[in-house]
PDB file of C-alpha atoms in Angstrom:
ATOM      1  CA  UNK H  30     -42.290  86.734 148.714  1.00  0.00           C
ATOM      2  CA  UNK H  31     -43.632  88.126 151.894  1.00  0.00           C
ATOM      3  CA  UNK H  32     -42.838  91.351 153.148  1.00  0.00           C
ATOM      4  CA  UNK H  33     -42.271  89.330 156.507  1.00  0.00           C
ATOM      5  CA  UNK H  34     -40.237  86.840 154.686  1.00  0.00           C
ATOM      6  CA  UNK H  35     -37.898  85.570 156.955  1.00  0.00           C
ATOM      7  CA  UNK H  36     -34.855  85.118 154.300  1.00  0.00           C
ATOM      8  CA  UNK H  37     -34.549  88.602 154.293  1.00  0.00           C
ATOM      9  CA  UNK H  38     -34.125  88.850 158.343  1.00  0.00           C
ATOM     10  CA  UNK H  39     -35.965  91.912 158.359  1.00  0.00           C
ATOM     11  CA  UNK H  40     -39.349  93.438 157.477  1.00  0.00           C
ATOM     12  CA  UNK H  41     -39.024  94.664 153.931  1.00  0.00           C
ATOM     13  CA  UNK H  42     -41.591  97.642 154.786  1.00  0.00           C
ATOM     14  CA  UNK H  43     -42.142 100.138 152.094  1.00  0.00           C
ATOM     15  CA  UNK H  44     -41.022 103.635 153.076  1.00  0.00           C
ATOM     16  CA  UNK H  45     -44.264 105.479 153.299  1.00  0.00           C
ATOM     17  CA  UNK H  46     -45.893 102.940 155.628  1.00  0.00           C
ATOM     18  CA  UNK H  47     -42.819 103.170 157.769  1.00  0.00           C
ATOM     19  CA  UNK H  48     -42.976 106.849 157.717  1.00  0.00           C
ATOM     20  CA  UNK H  49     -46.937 106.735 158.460  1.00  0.00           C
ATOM     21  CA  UNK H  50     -45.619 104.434 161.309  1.00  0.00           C
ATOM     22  CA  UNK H  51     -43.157 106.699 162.485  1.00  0.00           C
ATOM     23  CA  UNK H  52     -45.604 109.722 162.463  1.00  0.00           C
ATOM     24  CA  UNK H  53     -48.256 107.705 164.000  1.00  0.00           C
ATOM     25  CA  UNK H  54     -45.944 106.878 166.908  1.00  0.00           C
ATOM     26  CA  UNK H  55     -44.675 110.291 167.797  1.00  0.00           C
ATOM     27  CA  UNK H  56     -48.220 111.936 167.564  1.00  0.00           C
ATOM     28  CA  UNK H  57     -49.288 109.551 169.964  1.00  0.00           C
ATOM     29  CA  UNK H  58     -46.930 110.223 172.636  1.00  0.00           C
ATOM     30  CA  UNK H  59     -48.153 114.442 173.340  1.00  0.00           C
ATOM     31  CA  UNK H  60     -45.185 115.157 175.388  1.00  0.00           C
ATOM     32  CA  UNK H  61     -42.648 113.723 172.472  1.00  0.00           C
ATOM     33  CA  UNK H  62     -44.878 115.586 170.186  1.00  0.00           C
ATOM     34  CA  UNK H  63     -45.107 118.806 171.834  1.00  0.00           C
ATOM     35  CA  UNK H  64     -41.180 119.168 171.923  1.00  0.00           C
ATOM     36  CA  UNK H  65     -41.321 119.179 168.046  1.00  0.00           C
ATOM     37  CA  UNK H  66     -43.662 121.259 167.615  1.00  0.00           C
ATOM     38  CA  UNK H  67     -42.819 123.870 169.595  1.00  0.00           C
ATOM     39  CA  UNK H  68     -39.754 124.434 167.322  1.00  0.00           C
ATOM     40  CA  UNK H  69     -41.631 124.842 164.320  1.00  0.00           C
ATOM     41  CA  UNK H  70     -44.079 127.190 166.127  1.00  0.00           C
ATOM     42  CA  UNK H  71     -40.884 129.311 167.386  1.00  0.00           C
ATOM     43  CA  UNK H  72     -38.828 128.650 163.834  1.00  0.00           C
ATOM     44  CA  UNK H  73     -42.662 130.191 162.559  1.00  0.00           C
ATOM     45  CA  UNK H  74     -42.361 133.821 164.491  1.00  0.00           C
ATOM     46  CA  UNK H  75     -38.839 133.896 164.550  1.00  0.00           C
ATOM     47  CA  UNK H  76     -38.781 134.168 160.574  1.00  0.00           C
ATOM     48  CA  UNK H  77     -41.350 136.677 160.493  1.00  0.00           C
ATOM     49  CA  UNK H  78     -39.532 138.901 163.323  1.00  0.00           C
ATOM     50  CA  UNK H  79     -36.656 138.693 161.896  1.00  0.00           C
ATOM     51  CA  UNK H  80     -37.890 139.807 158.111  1.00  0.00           C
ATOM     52  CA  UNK H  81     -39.113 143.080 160.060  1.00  0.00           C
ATOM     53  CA  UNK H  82     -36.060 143.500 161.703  1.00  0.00           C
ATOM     54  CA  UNK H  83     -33.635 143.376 158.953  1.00  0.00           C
ATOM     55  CA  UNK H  84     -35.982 145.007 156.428  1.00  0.00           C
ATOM     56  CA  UNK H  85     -34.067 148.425 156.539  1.00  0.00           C
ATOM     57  CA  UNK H  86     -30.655 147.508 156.698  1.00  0.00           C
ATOM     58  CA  UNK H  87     -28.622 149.064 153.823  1.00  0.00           C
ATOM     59  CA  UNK H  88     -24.927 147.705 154.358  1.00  0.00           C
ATOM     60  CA  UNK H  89     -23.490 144.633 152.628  1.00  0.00           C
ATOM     61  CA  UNK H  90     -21.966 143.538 155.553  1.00  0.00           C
ATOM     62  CA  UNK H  91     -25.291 143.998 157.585  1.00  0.00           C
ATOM     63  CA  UNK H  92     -27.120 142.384 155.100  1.00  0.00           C
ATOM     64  CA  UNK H  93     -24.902 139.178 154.861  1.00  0.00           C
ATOM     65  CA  UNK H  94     -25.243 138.559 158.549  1.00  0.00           C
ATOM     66  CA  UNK H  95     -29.101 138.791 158.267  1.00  0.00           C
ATOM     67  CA  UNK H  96     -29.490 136.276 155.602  1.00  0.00           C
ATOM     68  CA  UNK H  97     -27.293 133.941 157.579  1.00  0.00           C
ATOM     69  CA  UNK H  98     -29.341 134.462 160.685  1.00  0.00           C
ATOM     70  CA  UNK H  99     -32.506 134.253 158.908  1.00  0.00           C
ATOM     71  CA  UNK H 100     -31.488 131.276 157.349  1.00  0.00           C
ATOM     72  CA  UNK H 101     -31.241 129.494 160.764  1.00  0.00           C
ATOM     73  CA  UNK H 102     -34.859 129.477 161.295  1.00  0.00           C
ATOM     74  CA  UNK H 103     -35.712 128.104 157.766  1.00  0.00           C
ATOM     75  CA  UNK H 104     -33.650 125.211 158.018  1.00  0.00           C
ATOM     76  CA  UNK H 105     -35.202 125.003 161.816  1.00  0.00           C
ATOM     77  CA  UNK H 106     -38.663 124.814 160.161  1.00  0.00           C
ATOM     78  CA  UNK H 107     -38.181 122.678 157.392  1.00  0.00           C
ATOM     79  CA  UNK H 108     -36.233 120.136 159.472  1.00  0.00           C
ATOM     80  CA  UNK H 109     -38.339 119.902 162.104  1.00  0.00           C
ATOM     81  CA  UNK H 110     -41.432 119.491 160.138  1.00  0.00           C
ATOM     82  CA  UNK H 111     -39.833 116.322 158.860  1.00  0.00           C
ATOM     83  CA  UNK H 112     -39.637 115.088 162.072  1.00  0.00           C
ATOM     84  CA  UNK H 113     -42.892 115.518 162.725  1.00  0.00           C
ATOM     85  CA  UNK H 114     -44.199 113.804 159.419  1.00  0.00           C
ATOM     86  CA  UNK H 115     -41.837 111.044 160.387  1.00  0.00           C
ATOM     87  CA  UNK H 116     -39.544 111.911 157.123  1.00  0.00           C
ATOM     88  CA  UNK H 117     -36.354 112.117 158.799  1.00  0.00           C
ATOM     89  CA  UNK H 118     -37.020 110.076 162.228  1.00  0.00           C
ATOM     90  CA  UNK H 119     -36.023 105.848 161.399  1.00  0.00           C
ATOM     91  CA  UNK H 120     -36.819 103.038 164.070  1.00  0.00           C
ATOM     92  CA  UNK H 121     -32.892 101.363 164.736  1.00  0.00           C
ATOM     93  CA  UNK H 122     -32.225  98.311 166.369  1.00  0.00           C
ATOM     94  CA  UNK H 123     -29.562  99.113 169.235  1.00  0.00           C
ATOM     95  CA  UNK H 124     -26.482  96.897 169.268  1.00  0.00           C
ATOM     96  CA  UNK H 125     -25.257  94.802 171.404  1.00  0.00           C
ATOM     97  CA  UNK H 126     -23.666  96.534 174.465  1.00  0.00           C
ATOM     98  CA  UNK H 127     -25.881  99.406 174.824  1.00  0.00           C
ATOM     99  CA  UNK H 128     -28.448  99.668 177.485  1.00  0.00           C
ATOM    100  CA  UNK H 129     -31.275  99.007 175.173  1.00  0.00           C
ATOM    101  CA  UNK H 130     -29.676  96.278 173.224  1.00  0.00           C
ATOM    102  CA  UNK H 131     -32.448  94.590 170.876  1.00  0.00           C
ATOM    103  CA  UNK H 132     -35.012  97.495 171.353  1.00  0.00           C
ATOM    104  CA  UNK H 133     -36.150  99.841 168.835  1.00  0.00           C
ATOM    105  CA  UNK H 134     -35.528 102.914 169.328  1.00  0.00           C
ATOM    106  CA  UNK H 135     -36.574 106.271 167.186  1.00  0.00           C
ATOM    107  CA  UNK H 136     -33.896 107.884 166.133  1.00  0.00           C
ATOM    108  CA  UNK H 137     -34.288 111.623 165.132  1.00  0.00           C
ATOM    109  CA  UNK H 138     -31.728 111.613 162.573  1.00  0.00           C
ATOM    110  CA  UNK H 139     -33.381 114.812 161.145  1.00  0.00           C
ATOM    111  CA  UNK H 140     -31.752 117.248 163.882  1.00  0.00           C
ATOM    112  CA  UNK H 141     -28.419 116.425 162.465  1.00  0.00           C
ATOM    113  CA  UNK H 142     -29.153 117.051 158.584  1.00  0.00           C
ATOM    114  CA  UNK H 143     -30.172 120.432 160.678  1.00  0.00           C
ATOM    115  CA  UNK H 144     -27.359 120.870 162.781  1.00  0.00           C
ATOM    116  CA  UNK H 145     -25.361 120.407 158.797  1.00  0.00           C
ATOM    117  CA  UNK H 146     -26.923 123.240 157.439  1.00  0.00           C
ATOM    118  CA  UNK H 147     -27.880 125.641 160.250  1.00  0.00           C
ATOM    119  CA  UNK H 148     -24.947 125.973 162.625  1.00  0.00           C
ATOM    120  CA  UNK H 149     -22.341 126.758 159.698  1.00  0.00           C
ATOM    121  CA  UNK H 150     -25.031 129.601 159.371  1.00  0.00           C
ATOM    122  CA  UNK H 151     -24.326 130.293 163.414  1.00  0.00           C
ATOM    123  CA  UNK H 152     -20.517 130.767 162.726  1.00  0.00           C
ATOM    124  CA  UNK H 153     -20.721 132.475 159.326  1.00  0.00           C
ATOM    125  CA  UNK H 154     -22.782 135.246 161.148  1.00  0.00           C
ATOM    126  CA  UNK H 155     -20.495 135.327 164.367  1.00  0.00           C
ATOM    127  CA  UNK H 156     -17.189 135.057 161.488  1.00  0.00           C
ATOM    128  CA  UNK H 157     -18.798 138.167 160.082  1.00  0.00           C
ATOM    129  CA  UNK H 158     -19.696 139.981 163.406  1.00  0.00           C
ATOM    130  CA  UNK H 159     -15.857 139.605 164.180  1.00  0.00           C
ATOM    131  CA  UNK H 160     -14.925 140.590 160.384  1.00  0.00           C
ATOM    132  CA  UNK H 161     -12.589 137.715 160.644  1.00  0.00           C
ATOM    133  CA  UNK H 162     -10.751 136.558 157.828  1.00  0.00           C
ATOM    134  CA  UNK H 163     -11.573 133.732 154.854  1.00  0.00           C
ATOM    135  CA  UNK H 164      -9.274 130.958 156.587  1.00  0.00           C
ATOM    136  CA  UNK H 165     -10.490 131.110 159.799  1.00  0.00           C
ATOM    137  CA  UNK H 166     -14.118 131.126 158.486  1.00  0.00           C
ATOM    138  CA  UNK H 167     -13.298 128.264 156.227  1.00  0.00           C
ATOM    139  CA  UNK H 168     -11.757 126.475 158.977  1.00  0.00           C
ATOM    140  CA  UNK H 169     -14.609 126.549 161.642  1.00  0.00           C
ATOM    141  CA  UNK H 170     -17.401 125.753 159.269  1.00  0.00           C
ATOM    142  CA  UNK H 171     -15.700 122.890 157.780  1.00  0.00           C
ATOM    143  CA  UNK H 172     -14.898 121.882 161.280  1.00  0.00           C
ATOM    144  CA  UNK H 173     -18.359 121.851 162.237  1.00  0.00           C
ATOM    145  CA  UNK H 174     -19.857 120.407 159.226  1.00  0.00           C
ATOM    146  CA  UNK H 175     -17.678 117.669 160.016  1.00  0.00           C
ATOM    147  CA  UNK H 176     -18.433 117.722 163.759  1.00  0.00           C
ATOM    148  CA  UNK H 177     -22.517 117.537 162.302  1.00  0.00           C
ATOM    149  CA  UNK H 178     -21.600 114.656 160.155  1.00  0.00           C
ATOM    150  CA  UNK H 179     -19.672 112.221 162.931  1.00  0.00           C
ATOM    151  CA  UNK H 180     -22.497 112.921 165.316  1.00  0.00           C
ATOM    152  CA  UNK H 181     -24.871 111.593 162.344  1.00  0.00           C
ATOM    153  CA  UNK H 182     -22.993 108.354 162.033  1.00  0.00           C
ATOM    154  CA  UNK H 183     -22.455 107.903 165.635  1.00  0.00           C
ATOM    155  CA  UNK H 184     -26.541 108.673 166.232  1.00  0.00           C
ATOM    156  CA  UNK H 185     -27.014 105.968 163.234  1.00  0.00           C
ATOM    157  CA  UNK H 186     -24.650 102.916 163.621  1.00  0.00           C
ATOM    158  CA  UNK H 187     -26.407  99.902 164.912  1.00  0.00           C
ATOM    159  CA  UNK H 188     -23.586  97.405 163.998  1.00  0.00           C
ATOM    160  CA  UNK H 189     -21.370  98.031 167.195  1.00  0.00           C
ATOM    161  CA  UNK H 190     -22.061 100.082 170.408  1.00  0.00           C
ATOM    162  CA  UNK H 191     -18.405 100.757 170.296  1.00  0.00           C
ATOM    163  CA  UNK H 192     -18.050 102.162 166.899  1.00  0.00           C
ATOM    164  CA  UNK H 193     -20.730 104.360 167.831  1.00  0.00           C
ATOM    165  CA  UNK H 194     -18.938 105.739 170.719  1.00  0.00           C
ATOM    166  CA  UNK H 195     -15.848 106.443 168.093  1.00  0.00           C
ATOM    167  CA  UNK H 196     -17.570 108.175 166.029  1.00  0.00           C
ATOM    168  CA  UNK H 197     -18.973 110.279 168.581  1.00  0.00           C
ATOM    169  CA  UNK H 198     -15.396 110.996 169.858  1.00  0.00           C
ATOM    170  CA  UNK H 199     -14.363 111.847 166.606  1.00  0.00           C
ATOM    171  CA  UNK H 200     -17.168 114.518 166.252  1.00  0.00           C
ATOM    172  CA  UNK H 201     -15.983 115.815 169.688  1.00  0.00           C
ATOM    173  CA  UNK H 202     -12.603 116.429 168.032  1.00  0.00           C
ATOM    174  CA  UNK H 203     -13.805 118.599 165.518  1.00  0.00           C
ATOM    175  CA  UNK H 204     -15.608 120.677 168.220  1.00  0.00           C
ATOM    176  CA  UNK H 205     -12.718 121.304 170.039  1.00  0.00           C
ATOM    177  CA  UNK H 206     -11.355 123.125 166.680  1.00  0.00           C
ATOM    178  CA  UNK H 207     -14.675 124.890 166.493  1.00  0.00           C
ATOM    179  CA  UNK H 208     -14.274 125.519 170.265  1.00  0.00           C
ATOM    180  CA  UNK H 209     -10.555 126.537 169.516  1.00  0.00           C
ATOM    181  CA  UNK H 210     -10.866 129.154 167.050  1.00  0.00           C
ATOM    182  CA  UNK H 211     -14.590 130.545 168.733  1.00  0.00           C
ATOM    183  CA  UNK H 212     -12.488 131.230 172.022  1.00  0.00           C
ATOM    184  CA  UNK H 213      -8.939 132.114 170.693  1.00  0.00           C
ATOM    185  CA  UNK H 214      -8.865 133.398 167.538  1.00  0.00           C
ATOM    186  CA  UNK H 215     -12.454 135.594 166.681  1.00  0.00           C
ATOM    187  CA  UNK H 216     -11.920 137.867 169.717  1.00  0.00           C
ATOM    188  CA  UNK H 217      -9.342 139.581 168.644  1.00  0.00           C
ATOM    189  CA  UNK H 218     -10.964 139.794 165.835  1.00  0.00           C
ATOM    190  CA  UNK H 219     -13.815 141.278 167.015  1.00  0.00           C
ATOM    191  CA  UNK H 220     -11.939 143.885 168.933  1.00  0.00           C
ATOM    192  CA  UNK H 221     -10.422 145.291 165.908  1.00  0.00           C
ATOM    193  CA  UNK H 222     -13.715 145.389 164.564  1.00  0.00           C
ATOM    194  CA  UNK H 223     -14.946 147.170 167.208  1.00  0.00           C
ATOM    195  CA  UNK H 224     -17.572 144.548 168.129  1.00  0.00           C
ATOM    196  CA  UNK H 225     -16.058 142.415 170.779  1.00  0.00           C
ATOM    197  CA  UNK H 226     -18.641 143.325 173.608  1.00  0.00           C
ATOM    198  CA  UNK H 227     -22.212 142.195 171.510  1.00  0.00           C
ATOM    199  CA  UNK H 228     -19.126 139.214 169.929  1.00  0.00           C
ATOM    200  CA  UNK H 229     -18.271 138.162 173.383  1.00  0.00           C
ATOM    201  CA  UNK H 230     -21.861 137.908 175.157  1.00  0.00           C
ATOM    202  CA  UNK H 231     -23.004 135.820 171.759  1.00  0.00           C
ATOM    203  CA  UNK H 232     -19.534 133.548 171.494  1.00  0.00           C
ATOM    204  CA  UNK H 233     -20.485 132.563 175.183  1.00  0.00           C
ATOM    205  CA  UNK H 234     -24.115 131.974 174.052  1.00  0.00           C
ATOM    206  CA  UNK H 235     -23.128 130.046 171.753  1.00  0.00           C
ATOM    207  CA  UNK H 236     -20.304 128.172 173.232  1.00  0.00           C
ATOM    208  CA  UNK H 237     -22.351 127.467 176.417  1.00  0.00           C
ATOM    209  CA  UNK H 238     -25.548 125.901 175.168  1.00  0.00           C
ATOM    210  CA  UNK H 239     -23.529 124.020 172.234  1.00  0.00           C
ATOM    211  CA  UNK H 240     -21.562 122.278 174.693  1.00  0.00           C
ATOM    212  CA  UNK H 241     -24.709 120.803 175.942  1.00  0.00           C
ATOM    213  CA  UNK H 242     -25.819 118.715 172.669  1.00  0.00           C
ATOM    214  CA  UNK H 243     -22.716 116.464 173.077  1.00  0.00           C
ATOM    215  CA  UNK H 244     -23.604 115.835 176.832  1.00  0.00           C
ATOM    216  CA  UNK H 245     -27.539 114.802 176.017  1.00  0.00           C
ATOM    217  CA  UNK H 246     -26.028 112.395 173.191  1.00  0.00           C
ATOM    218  CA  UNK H 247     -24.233 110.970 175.774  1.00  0.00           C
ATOM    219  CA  UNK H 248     -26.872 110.619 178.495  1.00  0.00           C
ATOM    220  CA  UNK H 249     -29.863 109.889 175.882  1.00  0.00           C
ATOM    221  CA  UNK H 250     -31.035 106.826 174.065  1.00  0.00           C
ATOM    222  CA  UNK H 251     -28.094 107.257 171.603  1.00  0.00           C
ATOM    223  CA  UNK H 252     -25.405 107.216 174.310  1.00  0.00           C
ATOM    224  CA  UNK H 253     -25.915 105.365 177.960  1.00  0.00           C
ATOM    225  CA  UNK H 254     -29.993 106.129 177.323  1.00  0.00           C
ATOM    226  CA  UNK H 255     -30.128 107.613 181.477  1.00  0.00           C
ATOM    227  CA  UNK H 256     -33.085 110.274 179.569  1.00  0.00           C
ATOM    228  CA  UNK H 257     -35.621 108.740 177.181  1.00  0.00           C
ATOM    229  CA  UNK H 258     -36.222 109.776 173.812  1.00  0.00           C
ATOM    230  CA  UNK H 259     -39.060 112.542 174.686  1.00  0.00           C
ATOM    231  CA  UNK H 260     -36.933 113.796 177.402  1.00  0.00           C
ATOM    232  CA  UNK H 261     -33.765 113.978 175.204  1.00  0.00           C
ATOM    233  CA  UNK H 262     -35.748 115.403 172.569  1.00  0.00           C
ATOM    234  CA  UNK H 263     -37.278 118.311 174.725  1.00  0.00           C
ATOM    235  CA  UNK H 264     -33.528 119.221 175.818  1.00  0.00           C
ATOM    236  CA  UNK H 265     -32.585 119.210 171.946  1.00  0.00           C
ATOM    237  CA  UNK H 266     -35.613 121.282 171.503  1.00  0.00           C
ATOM    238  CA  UNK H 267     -34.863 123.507 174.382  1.00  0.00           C
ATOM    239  CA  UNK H 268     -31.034 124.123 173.179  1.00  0.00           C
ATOM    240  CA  UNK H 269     -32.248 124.937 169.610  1.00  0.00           C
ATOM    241  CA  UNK H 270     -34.592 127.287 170.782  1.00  0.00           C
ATOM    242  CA  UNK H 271     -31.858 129.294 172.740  1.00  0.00           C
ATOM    243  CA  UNK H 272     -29.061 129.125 170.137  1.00  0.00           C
ATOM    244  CA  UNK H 273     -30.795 129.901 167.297  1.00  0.00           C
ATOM    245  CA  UNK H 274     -33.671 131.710 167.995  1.00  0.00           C
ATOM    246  CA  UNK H 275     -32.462 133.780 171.290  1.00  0.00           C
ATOM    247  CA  UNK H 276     -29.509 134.171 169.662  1.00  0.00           C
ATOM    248  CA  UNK H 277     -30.116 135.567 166.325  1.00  0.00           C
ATOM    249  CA  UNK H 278     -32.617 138.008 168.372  1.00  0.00           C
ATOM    250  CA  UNK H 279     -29.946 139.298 170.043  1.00  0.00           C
ATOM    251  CA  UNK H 280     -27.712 139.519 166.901  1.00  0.00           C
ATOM    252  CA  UNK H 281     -29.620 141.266 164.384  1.00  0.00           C
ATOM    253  CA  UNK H 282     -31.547 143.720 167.401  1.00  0.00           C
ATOM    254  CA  UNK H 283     -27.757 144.889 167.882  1.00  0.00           C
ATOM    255  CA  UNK H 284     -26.678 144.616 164.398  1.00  0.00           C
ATOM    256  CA  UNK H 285     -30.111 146.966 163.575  1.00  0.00           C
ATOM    257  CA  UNK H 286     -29.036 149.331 166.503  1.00  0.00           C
ATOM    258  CA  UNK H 287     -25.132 149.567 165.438  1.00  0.00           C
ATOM    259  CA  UNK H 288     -24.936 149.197 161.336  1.00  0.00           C
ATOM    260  CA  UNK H 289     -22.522 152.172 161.466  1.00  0.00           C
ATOM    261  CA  UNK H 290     -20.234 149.967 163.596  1.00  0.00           C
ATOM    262  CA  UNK H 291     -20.825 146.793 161.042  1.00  0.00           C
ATOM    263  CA  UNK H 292     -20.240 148.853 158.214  1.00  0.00           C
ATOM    264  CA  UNK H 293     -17.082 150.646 159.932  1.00  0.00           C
ATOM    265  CA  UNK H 294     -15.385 146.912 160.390  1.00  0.00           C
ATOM    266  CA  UNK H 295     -14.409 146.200 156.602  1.00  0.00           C
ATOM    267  CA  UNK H 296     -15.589 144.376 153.862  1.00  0.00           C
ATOM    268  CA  UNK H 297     -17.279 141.256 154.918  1.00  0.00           C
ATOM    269  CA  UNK H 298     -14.651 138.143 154.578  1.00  0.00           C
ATOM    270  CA  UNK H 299     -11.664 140.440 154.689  1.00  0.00           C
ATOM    271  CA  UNK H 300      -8.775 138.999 153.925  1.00  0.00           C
ATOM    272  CA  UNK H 301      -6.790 139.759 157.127  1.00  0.00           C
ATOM    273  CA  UNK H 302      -3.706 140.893 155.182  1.00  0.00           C
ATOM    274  CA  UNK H 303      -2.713 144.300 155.318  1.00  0.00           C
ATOM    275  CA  UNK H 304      -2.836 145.985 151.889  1.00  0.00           C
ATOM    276  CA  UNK H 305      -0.180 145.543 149.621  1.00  0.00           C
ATOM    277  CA  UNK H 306       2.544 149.128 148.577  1.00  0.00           C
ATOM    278  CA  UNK H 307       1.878 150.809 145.605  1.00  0.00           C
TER     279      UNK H 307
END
């Protein structure tokens, strides 16, 4: 049977040529390109700053929040390198409803097995900063693992424009927990700690720039597709850059600068309870 065969209603394309495909059609487009590579470029220096900056630290606590931070940019590098290759970037078929019902589009699922694996990293550094306790860690990490995962199936659907809209929505829900517990619960956290001024300017930071991914899903070629795909991917790019790599610079310089105060906080994942009477 042909791989054209039309009983199967679809190309039956192995995946390395579609990969070679998918890598041949990026590198030909420079400015789609170029917003990829700058990441792994930036992922690049910001791994080997960061080694040199958390080389001396001698707490636990210290230490726990610079392999979370330094783990940002590894996942950054890795993931976006399989963008580039065309490993994690599929050609989908929009549905019916959206503006580019019919086309192919790329679809950078990639960002979102990075979003999975990175931003948990984000919080469990902030969660830390704040000395908050084991729930409230639990709780915002699962919440955004499941906010990463939604936004996956609402980026991949191609059966119904609506369903993909759902899905979005529900990955918006789970944001607003990770919004919840970001802007209610960690700063008073972070003021016992003695941290809440470096928690504070990195909470907003974070809070700011991640509000922007669900607003370029919305207005790119997943969404209403107002931005094409190497515009939407240069604003992905450009938020990445600033809340992972700005913002882990500004963690670990301060962390570097104030382990006393780290150390001071408690033992990292306290358990918020106060200690029980002899």
């Amino acid at each position: 049977m042909s791989p054209l065969s039309p009983s199967t209603g679809a190309a039956l394309v192995p995946l390395q040529a579609s990969q070679a495909a998918v890598f041949d059609r990026i590198a030909g487009d420079p400015v789609l390109s170029a917003s990829l590579w700058v990441n792994v470029a930036l992922a690049g220096l910001s791994i080997l700053l960061f080694v040199a900056m958390g080389r001396e630290l001698e707490t636990d606590r210290a230490r726990a929040i610079f392999v979370a931070t330094l783990l940002v940019p590894l996942v950054s590098i890795a993931s976006y390198l399989g963008m580039v290759s065309g490993l994690t970037v599929g050609l989908l078929e929009m549905p019916a409803g959206h503006p580019l019902a019919g086309a192919e589009v790329l679809s950078f699922w990639g960002r979102y097995l990075t979003w999975t694996l990175s931003t948990p990293m984000i919080l469990v550094a902030l969660g830390l900063l704040a000395n908050t306790d084991r729930t409230k860690l639990f709780t915002v990490v699962t919440m955004d693992i499941g906010m990463c995962v939604t936004g996956l199936a609402a980026a991949l659907i191609t059966s119904s424009y609506l369903l993909r809209w759902a899905f979005f929505l529900l990955s918006c829900a789970f944001f607003v927990v990770v919004l919840y517990v970001l802007l209610a619960e960690w700063p008073a956290d972070a003021r016992a700690a003695g941290t809440s001024e470096i928690f504070g300017t990195l909470r907003n930071l974070t809070v700011v720039l991640w509000l922007g991914y669900p607003v370029l899903w919305a207005l790119g070629v997943e969404g209403i597709a107002l931005l094409d795909v190497a515009v939407t991917s240069w604003g992905y790019s450009l938020l990445d850059v600033l809340a992972k790599y700005v913002f882990a610079f500004l963690l670990l310089r301060w962390v570097a600068a104030n382990e006393g105060v780290v150390a001071d906080a408690g033992e990292p994942f306290g358990s918020g309870a106060a200690p029980a009477d002899d």
